[in-house]
Tab-separated table of C-alpha atoms and ligand atoms in Angstrom:
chain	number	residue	atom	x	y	z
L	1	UNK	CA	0.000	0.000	0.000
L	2	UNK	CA	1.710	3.419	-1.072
L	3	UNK	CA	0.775	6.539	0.762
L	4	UNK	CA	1.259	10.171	0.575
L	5	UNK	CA	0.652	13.007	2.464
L	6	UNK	CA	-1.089	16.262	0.387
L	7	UNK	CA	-2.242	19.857	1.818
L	8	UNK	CA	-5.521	19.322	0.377
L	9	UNK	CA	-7.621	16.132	-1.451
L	10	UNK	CA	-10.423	16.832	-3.695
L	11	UNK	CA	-12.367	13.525	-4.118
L	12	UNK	CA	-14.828	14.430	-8.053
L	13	UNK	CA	-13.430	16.182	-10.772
L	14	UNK	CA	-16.296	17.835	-12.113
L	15	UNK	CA	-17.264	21.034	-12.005
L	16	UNK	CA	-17.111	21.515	-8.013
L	17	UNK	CA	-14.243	19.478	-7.698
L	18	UNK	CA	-11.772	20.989	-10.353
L	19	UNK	CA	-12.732	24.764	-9.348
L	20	UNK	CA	-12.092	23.702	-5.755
L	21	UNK	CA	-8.866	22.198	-6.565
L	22	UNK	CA	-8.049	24.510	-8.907
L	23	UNK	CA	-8.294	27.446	-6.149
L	24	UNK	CA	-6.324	24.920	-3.694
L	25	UNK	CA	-3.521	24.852	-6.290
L	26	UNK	CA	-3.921	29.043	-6.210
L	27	UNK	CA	-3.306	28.859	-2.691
L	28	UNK	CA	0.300	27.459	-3.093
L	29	UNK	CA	-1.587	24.062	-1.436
L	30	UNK	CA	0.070	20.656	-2.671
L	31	UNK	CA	-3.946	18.990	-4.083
L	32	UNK	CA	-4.509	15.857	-5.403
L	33	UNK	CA	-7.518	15.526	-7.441
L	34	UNK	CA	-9.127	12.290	-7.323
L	35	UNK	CA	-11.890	10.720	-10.188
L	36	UNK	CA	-13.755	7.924	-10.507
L	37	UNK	CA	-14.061	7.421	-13.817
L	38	UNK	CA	-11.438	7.768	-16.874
L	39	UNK	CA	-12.470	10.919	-16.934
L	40	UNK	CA	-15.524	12.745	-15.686
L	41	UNK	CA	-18.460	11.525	-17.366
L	42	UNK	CA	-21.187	13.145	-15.472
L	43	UNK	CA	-23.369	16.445	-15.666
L	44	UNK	CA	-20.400	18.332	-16.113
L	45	UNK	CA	-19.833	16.737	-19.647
L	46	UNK	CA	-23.726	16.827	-20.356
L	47	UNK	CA	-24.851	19.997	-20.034
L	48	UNK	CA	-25.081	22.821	-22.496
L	49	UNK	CA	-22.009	24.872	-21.555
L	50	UNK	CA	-24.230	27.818	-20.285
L	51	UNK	CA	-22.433	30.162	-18.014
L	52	UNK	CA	-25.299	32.507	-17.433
L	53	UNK	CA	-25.396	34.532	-13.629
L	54	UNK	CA	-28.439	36.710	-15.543
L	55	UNK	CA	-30.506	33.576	-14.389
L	56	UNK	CA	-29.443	33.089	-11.086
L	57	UNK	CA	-31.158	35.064	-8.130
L	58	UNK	CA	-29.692	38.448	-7.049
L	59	UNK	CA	-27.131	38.585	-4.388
L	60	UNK	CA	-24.874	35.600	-3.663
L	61	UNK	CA	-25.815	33.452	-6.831
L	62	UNK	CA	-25.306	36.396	-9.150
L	63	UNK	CA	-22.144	37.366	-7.198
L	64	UNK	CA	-20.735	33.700	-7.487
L	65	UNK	CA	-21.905	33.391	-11.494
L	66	UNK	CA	-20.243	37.214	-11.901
L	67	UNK	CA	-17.034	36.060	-10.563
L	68	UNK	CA	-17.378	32.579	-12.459
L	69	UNK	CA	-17.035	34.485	-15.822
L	70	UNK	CA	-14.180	36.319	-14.645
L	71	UNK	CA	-11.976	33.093	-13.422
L	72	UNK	CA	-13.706	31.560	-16.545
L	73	UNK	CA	-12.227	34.574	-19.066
L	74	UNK	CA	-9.097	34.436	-16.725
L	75	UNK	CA	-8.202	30.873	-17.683
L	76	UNK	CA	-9.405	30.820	-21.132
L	77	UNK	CA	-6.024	34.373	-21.371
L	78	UNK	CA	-3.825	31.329	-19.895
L	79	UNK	CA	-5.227	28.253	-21.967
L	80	UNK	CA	-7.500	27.251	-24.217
L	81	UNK	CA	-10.224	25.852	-21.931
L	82	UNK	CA	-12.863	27.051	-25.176
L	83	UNK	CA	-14.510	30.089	-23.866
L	84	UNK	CA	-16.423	32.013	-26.250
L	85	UNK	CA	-18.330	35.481	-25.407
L	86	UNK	CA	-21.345	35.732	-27.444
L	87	UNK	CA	-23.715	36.992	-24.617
L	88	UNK	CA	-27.232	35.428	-23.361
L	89	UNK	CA	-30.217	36.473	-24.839
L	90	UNK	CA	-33.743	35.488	-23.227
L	91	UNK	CA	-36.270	35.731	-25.577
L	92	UNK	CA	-40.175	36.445	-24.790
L	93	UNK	CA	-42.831	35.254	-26.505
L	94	UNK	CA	-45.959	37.237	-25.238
L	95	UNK	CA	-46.699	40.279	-23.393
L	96	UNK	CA	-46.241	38.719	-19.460
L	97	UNK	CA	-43.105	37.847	-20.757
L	98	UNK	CA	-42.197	40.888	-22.407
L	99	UNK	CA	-42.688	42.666	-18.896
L	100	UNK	CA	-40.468	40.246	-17.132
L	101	UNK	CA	-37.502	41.182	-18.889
L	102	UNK	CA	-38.440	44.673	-18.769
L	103	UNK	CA	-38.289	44.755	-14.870
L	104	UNK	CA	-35.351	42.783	-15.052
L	105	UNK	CA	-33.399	45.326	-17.231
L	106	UNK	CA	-34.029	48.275	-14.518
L	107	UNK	CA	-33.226	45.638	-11.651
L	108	UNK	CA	-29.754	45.186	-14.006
L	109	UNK	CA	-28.961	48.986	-14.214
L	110	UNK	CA	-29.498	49.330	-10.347
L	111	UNK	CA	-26.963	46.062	-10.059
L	112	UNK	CA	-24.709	47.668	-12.471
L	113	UNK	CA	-25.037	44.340	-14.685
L	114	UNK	CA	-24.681	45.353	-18.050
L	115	UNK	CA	-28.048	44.046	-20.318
L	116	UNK	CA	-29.625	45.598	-22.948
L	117	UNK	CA	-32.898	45.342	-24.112
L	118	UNK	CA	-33.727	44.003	-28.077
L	119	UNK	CA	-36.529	44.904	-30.012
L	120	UNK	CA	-38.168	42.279	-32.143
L	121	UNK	CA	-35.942	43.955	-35.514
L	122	UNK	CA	-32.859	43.450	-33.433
L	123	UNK	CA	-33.711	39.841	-32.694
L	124	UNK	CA	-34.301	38.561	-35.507
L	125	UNK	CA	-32.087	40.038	-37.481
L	126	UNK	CA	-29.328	38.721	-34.695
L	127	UNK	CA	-30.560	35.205	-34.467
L	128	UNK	CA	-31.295	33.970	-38.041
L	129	UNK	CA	-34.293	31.447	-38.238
L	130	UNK	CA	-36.087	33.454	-35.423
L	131	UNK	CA	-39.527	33.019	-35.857
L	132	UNK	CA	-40.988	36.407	-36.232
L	133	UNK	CA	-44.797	35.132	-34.708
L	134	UNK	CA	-42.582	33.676	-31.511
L	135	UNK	CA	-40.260	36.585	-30.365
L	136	UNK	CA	-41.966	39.946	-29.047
L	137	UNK	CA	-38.539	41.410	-27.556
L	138	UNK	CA	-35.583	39.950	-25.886
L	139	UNK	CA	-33.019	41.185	-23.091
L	140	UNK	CA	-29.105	40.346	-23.639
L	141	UNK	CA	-26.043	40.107	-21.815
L	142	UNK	CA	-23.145	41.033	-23.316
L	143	UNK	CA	-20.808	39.655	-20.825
L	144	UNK	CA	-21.860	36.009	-20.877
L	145	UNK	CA	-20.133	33.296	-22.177
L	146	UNK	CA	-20.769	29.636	-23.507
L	147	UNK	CA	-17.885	26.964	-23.005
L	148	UNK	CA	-17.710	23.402	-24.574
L	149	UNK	CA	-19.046	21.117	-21.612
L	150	UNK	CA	-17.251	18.190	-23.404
L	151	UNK	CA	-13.982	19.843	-23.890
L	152	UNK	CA	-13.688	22.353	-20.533
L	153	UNK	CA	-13.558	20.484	-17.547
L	154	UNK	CA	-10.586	17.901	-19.052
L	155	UNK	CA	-8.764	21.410	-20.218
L	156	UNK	CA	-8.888	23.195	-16.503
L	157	UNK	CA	-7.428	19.797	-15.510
L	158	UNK	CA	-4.945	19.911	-18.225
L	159	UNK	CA	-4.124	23.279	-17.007
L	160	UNK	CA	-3.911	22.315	-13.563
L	161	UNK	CA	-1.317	19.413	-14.379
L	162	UNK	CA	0.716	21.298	-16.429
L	163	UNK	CA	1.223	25.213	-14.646
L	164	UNK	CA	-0.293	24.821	-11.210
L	165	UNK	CA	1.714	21.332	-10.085
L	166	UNK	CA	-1.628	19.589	-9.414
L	167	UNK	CA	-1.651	15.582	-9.023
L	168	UNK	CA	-4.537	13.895	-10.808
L	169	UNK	CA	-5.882	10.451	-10.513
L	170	UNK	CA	-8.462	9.404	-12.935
L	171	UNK	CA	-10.100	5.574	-12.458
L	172	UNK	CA	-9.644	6.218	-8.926
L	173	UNK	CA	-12.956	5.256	-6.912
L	174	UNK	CA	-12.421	7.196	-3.285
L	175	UNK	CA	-13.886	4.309	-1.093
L	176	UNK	CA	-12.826	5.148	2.700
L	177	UNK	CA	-12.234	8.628	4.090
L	178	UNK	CA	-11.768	9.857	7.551
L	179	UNK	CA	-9.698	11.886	10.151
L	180	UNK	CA	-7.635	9.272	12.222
L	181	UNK	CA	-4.840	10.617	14.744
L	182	UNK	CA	-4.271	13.980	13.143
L	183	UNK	CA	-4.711	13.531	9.548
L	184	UNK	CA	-7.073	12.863	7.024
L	185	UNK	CA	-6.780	9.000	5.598
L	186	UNK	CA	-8.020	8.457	1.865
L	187	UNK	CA	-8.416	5.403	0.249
L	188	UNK	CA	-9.530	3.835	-3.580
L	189	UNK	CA	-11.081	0.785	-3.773
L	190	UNK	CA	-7.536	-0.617	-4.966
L	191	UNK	CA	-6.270	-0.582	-1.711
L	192	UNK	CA	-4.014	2.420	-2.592
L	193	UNK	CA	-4.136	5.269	0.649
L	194	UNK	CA	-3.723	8.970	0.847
L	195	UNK	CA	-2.797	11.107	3.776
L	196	UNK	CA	-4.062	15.466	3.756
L	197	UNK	CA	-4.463	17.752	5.674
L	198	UNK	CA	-8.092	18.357	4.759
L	199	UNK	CA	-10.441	16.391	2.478
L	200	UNK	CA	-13.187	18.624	0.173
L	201	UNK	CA	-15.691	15.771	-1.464
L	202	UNK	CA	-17.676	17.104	-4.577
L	203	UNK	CA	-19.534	13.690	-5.462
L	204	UNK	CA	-22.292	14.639	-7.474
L	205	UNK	CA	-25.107	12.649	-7.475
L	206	UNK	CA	-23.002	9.479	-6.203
L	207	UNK	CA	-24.380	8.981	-2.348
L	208	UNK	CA	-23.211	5.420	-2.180
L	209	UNK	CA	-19.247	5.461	-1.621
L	210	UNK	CA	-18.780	8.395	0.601
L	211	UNK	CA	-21.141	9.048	3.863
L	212	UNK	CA	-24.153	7.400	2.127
L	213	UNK	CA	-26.076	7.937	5.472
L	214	UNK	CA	-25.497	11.773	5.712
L	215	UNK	CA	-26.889	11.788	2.188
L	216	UNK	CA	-30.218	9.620	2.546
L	217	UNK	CA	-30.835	11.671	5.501
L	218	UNK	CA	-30.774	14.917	3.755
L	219	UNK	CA	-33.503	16.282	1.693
L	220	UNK	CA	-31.580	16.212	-1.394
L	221	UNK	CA	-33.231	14.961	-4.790
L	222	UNK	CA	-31.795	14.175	-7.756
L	223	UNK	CA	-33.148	15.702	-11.094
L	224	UNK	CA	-32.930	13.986	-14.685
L	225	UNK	CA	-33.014	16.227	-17.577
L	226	UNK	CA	-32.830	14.914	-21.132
L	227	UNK	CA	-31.194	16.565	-23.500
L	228	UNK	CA	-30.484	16.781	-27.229
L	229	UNK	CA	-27.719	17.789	-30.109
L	230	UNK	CA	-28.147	18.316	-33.730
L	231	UNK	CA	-26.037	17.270	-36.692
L	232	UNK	CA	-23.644	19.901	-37.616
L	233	UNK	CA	-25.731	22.949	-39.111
L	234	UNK	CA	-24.141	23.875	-42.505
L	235	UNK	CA	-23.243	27.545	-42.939
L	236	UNK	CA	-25.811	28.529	-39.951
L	237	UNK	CA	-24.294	30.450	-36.965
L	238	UNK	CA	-26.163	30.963	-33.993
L	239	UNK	CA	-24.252	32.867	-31.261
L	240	UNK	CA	-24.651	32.334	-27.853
L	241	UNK	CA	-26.519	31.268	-25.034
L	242	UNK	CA	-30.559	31.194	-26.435
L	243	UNK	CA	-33.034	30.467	-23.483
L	244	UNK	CA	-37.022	31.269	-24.395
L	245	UNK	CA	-40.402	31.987	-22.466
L	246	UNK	CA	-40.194	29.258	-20.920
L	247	UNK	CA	-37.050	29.903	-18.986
L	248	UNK	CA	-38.381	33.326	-18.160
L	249	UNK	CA	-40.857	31.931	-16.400
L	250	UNK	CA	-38.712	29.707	-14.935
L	251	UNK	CA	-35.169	31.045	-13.309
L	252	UNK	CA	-35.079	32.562	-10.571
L	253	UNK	CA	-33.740	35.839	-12.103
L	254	UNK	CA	-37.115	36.782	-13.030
L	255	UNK	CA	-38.907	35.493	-9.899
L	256	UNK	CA	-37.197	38.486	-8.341
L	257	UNK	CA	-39.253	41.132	-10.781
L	258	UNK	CA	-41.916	42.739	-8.643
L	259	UNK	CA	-45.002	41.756	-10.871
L	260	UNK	CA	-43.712	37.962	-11.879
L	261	UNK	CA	-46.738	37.262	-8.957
L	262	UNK	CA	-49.344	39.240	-10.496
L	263	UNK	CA	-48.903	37.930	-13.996
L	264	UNK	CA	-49.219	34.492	-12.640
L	265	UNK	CA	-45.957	33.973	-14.759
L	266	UNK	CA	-45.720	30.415	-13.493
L	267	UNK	CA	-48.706	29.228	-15.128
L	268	UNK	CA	-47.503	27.405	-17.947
L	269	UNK	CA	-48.964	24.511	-20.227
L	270	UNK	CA	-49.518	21.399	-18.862
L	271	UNK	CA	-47.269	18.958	-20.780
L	272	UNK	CA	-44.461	21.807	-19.992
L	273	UNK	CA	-45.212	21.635	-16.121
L	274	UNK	CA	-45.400	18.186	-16.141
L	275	UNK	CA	-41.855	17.082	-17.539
L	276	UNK	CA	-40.678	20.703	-16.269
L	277	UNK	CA	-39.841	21.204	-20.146
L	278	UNK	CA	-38.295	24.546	-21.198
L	279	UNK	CA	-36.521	25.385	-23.911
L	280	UNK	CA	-32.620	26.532	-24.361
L	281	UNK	CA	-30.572	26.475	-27.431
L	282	UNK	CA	-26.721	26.596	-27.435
L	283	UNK	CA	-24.301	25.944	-30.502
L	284	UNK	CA	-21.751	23.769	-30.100
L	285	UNK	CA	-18.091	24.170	-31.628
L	286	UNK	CA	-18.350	21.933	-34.804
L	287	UNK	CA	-21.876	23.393	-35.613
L	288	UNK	CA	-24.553	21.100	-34.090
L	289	UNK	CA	-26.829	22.296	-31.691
L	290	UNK	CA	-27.340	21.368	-28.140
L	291	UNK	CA	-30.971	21.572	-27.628
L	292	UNK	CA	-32.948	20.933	-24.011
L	293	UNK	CA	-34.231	20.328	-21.411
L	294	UNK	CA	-37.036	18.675	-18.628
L	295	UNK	CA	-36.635	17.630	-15.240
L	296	UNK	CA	-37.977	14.654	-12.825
L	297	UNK	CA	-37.073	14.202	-10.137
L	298	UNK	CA	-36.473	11.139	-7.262
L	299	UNK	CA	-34.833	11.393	-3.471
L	300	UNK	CA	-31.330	10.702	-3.496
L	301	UNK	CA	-31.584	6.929	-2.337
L	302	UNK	CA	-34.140	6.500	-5.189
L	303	UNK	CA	-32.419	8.303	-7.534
L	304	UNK	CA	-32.548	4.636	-9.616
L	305	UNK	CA	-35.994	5.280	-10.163
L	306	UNK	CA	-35.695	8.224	-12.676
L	307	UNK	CA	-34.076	5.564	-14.969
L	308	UNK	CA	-31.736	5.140	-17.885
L	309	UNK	CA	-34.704	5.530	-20.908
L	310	UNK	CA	-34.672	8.523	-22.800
L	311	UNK	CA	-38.883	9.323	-22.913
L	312	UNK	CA	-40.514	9.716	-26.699
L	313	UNK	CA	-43.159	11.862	-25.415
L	314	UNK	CA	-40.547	14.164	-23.476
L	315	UNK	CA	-38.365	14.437	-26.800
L	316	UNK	CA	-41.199	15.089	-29.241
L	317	UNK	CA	-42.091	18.358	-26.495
L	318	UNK	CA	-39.192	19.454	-26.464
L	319	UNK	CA	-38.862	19.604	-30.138
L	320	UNK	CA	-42.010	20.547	-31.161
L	321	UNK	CA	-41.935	24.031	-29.022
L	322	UNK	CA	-38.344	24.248	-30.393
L	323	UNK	CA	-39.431	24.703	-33.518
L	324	UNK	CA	-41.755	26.851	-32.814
L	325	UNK	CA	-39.084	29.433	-31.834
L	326	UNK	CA	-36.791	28.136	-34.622
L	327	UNK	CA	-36.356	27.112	-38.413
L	328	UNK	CA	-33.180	25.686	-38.199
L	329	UNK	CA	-31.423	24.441	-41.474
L	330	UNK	CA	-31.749	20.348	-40.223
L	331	UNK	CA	-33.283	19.149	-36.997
L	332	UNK	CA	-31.837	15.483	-37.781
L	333	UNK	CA	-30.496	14.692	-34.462
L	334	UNK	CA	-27.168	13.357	-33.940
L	335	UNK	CA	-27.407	12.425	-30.387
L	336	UNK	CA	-29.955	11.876	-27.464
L	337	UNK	CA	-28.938	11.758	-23.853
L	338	UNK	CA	-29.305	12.021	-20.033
L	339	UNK	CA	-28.091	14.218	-17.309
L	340	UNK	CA	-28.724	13.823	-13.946
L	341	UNK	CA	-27.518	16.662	-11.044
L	342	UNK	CA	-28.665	16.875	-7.116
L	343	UNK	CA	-30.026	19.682	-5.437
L	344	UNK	CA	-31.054	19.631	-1.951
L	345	UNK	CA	-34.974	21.097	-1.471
L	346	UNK	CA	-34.383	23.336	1.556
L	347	UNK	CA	-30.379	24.556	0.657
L	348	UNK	CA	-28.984	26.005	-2.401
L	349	UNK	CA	-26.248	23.717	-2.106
L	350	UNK	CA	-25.733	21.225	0.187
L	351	UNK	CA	-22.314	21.733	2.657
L	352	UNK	CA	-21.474	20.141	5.649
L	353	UNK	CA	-18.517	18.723	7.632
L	354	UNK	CA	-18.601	15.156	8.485
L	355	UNK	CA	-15.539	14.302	10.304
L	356	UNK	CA	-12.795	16.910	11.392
L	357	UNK	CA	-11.572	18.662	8.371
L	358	UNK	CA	-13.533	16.834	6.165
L	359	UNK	CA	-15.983	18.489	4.121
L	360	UNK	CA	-18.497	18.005	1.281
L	361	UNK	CA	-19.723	19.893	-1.120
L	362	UNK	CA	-22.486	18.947	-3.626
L	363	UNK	CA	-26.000	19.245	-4.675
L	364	UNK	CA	-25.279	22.951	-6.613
L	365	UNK	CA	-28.242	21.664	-8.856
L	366	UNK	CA	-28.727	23.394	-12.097
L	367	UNK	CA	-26.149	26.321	-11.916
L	368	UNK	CA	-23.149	24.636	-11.477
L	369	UNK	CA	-21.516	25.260	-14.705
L	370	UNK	CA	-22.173	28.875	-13.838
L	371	UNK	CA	-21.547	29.364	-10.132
L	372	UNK	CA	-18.991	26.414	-9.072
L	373	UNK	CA	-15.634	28.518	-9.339
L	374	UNK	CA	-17.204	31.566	-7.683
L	375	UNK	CA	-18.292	29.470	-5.049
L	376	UNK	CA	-14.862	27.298	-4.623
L	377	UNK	CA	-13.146	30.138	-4.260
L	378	UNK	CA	-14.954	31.453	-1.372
L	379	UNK	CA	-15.212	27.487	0.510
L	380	UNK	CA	-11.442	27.519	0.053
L	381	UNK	CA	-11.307	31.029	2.029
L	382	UNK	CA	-13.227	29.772	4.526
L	383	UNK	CA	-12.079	26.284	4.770
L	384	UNK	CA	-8.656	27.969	5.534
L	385	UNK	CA	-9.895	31.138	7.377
S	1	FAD	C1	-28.473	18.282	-18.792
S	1	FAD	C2	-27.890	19.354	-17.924
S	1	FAD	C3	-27.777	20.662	-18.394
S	1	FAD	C4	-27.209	21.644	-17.586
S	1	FAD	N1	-26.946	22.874	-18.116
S	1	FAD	C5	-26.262	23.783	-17.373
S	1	FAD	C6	-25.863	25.017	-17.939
S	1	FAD	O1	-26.003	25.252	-19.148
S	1	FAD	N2	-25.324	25.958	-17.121
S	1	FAD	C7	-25.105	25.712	-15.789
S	1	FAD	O2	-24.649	26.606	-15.080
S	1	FAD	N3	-25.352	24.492	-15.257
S	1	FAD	C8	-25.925	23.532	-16.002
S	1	FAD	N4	-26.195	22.307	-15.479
S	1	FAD	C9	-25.786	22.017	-14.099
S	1	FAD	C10	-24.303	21.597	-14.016
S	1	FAD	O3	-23.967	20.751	-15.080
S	1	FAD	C11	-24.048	20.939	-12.670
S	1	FAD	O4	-24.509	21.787	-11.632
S	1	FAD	C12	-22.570	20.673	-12.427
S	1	FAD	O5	-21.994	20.034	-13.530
S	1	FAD	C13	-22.386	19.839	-11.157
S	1	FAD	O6	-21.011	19.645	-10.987
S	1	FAD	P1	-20.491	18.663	-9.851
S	1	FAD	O7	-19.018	18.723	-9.869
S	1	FAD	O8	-21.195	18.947	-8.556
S	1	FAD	O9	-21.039	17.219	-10.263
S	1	FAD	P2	-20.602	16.152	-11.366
S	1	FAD	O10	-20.428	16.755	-12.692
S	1	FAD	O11	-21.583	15.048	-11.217
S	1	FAD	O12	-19.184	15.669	-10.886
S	1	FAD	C14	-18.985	14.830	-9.761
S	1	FAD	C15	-17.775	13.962	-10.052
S	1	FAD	O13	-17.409	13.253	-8.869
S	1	FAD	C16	-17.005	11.956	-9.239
S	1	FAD	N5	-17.144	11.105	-8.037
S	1	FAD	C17	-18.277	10.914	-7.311
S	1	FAD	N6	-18.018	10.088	-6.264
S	1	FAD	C18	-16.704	9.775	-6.334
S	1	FAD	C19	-15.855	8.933	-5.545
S	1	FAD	N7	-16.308	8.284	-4.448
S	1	FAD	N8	-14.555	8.822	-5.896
S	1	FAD	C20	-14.075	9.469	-6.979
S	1	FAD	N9	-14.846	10.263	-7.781
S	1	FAD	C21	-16.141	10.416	-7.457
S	1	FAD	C22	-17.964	11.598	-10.369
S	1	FAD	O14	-17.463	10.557	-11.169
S	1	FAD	C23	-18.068	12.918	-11.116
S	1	FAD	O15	-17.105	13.037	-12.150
S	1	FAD	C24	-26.787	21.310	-16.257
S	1	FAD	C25	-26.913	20.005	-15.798
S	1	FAD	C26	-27.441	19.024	-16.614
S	1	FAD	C27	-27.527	17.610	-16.095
């Protein structure tokens, strides 16, 4: 059995992980970065690449999303980690809608977060294939940014290896942890043992290697989205982060506006409310685009019941209102898939430490693309306060 001793063990290399680690390595702290699988395979790699704090709710989400896109834009001047900055754009489809992102524009200028406002002209002549009968107006962010979810996390790790001395362990299933006599004792399900300092676990949605108790105990659920990806679209750009009505009635941006009660914004179609369908476009690097999403959702120690099957009737929803926004060149579909995140009902994310310097952090839910290396970087302040 080989052992050795590290400032700092991250045990997940997705999103939560890697930012965690990558703000250890910041620190001057000697991390080792420990994955279960070849490489991470898990929402991290499935999402859309959307790094959008306009969504998130005012104060510390927006704060952690804000300083995402600056570590984000920081990393991709270093390396190519494949940032672009096309800015967001949610677009509204009828007049409850179209006074959402109104609000939201003044609530922006008193935040100092720069969005402007586009009239139905702008849009469409900005997003080609708009349909002109969907789009009544449209708010933008200039400052967002898209990355490629299956290129970025592997590149930060890249990164990490090569300029900020990090150790990393892919195929390395953390199966023991705990503080004996001083230390922190790690160890894979090969036998093989680590000794830190402190341990930071970012698991996911895996509550069966790691404190499975503390997790079935807790109220957090695990959603399934399914998602979607065209064929490459020939000679058709489409910049950007797109999100729709549906999202506007949906994040919690707009939640925040003081008449999203009034207009009863959250009424919404049945078959949407149902499989929690809305609808978000994003262009991937070679062309195709991603299209999604709809949630379920189980408790985490039932999480098996969501299932592996990707539903017809959930697909055909999703695509049906998607063309009703859009006449894209091809909607032949390369590629149908699952993602699966947890998200605790009570917490925004779920933190706690379970043994002397021995902390987890998980269950960011939907915004982790977005708001894990804000929020790393404040955890590793306080975890070394
Ligand atoms: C379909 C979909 C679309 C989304 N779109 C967006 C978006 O556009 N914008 C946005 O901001 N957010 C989005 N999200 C949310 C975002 O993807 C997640 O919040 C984020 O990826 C969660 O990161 P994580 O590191 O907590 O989890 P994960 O990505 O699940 O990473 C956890 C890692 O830990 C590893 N692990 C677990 N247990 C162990 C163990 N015992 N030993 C070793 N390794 C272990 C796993 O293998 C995994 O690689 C989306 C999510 C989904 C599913």
């Amino acid at each position: 059995m080989r052992s050795t001793h590290y400032d700092l063990i991250i045990v997940g290399a997705g999103a939560l992980g890697s930012f965690h680690a990558y703000h250890g390595c910041n620190k001057g702290l000697k991390v080792l970065l420990l994955e279960k699988d070849i490489q991470p395979q898990e929402a991290t790699v499935r999402n859309f690449g959307q790094v959008v704090p306009s969504g998130m709710s005012r104060g510390k989400w927006q704060h952690y999303g804000r300083r995402s896109l600056e570590i984000y834009k920081s990393l991709q001047s270093k390396f190519d980690i494949s940032v672009r900055q096309h800015g967001s754009v949610y677009i509204a489809s009828d007049e409850t809608e179209l006074t959402l992102i109104n609000e939201l524009s003044d609530i922006n200028q008193k935040d100092g977060y720069t969005s402007t406002l586009l009239t139905k002209k702008e849009c469409l002549e900005k997003y080609p294939g708009l349909k002109e009968d969907y789009c009544k107006g449209a708010i933008f962010y200039p400052d967002e940014i898209t990355v490629e979810p299956d290129k970025m996390i592997h590149r930060v790790i890249a990164f990490m290896g090569e300029q900020l001395q990090l150790t990393y362990r892919p195929d390395t299933l953390v199966s023991f942890c705990d503080f004996v006599n001083g230390k922190c004792i790690v160890e894979d399900n090969l036998g093989n043992a680590y000794t830190s300092d402190k341990v930071i676990i970012c698991n996911g949605r895996d509550f069966r290697n790691l404190y499975p108790q503390v997790f079935y105990e807790s109220d957090i659920e695990v959603s399934k989205l399914q998602m979607m990806k065209t064929v490459p679209q020939n000679n058709y750009k489409l910049h950007g982060s797109i999100l729709t009505g549906l999202s506007i009635r949906r994040y919690e941006s707009f939640h925040e506006c003081p008449s999203y009660p009034t207009l009863k914004a959250g009424e919404i179609e049945e078959r949407f409310k149902k499989w929690g369908v809305h609808i978000l476009f994003k262009q991937a690097a070679d062309g195709s685009i991603i299209i999604g999403d709809s949630h379920q959702y189980a408790d985490a120690k039932q999480q098996d019941k969501l299932g592996f099957e990707v539903n017809q009737e959930i697909n055909e929803i999703i695509i049906e209102e998607a063309k009703r926004i859009f006449n894209l060149p091809t909607w032949k579909m390369a590629a149908y898939w699952n993602g699966y995140y947890g998200q605790s009902k009570s917490h925004d994310v779920f933190k706690k430490e379970v043994a002397t310097n021995i902390h987890i952090v998980t269950a960011i839910g939907g915004k982790g693309m977005t708001g894990s290396a804000g929020l790393a970087e404040e955890n590793i302040k306080e975890i070394y306060c």
